[in-house]
PDB file of C-alpha atoms in Angstrom:
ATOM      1  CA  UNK U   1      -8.339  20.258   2.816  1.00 73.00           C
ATOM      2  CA  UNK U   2      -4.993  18.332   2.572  1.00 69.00           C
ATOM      3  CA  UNK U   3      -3.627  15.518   4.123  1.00 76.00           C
ATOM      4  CA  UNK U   4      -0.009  14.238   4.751  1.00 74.00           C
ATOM      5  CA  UNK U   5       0.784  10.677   4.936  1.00 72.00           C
ATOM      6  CA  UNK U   6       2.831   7.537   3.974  1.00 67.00           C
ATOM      7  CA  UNK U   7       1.830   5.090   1.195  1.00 72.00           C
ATOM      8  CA  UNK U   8       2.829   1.698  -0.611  1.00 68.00           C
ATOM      9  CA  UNK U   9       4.077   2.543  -4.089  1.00 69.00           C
ATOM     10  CA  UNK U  10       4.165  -0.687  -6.385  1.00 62.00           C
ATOM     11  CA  UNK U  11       7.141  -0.034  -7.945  1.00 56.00           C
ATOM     12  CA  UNK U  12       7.158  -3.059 -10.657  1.00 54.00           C
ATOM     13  CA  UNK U  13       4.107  -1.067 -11.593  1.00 49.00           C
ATOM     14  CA  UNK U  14       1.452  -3.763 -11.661  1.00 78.00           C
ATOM     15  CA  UNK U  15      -0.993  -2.013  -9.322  1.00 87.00           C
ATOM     16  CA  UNK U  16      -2.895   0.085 -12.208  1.00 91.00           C
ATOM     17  CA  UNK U  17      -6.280   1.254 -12.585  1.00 94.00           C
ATOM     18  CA  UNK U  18      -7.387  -0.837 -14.986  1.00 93.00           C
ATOM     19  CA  UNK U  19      -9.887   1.621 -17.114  1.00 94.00           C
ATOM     20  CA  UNK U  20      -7.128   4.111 -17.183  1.00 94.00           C
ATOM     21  CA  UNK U  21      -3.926   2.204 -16.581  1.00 91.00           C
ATOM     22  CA  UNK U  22      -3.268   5.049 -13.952  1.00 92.00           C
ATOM     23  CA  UNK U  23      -0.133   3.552 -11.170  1.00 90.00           C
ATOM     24  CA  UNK U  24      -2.017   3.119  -7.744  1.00 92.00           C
ATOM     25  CA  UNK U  25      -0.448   4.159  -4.466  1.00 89.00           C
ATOM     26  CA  UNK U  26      -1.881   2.765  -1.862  1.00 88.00           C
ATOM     27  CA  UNK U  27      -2.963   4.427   1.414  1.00 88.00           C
ATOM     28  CA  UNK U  28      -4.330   3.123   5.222  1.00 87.00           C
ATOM     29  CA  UNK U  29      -7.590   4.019   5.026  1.00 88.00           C
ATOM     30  CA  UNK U  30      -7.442   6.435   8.574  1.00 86.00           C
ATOM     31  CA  UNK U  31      -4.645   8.201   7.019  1.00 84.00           C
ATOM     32  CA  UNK U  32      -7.692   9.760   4.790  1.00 86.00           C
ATOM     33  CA  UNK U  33      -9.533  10.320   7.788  1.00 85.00           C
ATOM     34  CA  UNK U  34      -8.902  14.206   7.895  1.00 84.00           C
ATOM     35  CA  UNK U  35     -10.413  14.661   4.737  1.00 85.00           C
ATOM     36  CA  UNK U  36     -13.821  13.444   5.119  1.00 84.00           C
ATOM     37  CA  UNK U  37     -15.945  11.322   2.745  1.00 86.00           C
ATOM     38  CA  UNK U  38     -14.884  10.420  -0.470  1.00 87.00           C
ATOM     39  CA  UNK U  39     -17.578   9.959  -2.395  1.00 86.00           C
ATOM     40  CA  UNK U  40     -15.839   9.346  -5.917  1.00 91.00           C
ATOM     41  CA  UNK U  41     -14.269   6.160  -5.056  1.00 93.00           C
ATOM     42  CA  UNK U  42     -14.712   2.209  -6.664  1.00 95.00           C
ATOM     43  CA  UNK U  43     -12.581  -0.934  -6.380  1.00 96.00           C
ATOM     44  CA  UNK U  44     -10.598  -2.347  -8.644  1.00 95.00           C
ATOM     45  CA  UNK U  45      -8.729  -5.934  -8.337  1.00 92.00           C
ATOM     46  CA  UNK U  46      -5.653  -7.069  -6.987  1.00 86.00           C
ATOM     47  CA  UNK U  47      -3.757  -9.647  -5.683  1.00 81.00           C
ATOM     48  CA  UNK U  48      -0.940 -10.527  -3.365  1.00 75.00           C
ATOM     49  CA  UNK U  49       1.128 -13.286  -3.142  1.00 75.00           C
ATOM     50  CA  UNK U  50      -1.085 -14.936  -1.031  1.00 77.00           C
ATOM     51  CA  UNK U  51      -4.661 -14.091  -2.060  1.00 78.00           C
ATOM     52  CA  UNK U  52      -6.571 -11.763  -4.702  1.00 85.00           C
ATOM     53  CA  UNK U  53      -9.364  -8.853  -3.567  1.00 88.00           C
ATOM     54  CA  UNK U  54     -11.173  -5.545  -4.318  1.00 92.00           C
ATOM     55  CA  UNK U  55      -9.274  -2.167  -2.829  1.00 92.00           C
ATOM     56  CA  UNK U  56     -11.266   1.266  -3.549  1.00 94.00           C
ATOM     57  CA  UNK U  57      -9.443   3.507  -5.440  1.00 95.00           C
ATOM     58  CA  UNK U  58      -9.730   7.535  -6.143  1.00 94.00           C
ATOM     59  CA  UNK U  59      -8.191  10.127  -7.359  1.00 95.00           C
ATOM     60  CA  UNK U  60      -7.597  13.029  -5.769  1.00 91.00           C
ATOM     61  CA  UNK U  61      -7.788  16.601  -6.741  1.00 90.00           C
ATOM     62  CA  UNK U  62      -4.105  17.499  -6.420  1.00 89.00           C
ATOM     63  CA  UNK U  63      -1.454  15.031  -5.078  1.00 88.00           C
ATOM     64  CA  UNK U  64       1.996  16.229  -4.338  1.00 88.00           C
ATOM     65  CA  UNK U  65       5.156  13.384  -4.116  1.00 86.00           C
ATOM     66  CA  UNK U  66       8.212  15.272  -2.767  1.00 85.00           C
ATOM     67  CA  UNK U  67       6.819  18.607  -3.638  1.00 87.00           C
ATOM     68  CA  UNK U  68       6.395  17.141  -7.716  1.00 90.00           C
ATOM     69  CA  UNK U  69       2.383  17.015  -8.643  1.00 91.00           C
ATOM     70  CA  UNK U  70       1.499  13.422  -9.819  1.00 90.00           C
ATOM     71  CA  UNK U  71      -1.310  12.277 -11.095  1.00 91.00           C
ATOM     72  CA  UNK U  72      -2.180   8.916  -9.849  1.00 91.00           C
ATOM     73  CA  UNK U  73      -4.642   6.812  -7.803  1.00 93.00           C
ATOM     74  CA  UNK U  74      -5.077   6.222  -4.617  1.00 93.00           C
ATOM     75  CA  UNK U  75      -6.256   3.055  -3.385  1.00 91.00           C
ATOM     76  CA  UNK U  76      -7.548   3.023   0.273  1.00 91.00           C
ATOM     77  CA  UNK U  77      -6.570  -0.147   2.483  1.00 86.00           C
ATOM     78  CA  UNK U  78      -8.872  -1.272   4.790  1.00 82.00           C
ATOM     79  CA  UNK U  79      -6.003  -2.986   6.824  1.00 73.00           C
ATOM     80  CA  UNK U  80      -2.647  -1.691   8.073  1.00 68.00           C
ATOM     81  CA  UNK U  81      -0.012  -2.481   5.588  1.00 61.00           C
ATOM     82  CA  UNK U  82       2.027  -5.804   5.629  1.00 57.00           C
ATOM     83  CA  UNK U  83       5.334  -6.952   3.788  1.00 51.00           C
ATOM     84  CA  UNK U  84       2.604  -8.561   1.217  1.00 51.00           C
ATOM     85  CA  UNK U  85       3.155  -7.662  -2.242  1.00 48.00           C
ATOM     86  CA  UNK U  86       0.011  -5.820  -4.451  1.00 49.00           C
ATOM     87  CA  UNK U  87      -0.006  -7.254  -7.808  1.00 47.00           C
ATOM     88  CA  UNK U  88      -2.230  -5.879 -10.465  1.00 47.00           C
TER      89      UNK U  88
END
């Protein structure tokens, strides 16, 4: 299956997986709908300027930015996006 869709990329690159120090882009969370469960998933932390959290990240099998294969994680948000800032 494959999925098109728009994501936040944390471009001062402080959103990272912190066991791999993979960049995290992050994705609304029925923008993944399409493809099901993901069972391989589990949260890391983050914060904003405003308040800190957990946001499930994944990685998926193949992920294609502007036709150029990446390999990064994405983190699923639960809420649709605001001008708040991720911080890892």
């Amino acid at each position: 299956k494959h999925v098109s869709f728009v994501c936040i990329n944390d471009t001062g690159n402080a959103l990272v997986d912190p066991y791999s120090s993979s960049p995290v882009l992050v994705v609304k969370e029925s923008a993944l709908l399409p493809l099901g469960a993901i069972k391989t998933r589990y949260p890391i932390p983050f914060s904003t300027i405003n308040s800190t959290g957990l946001i499930e990240i994944f990685y998926p099998d193949k992920l294609y930015i502007n036709d150029k294969l990446v390999h990064v994680a994405v983190g699923i948000a639960k809420q649709e996006f605001s001008k708040k800032i991720l911080v890892g």
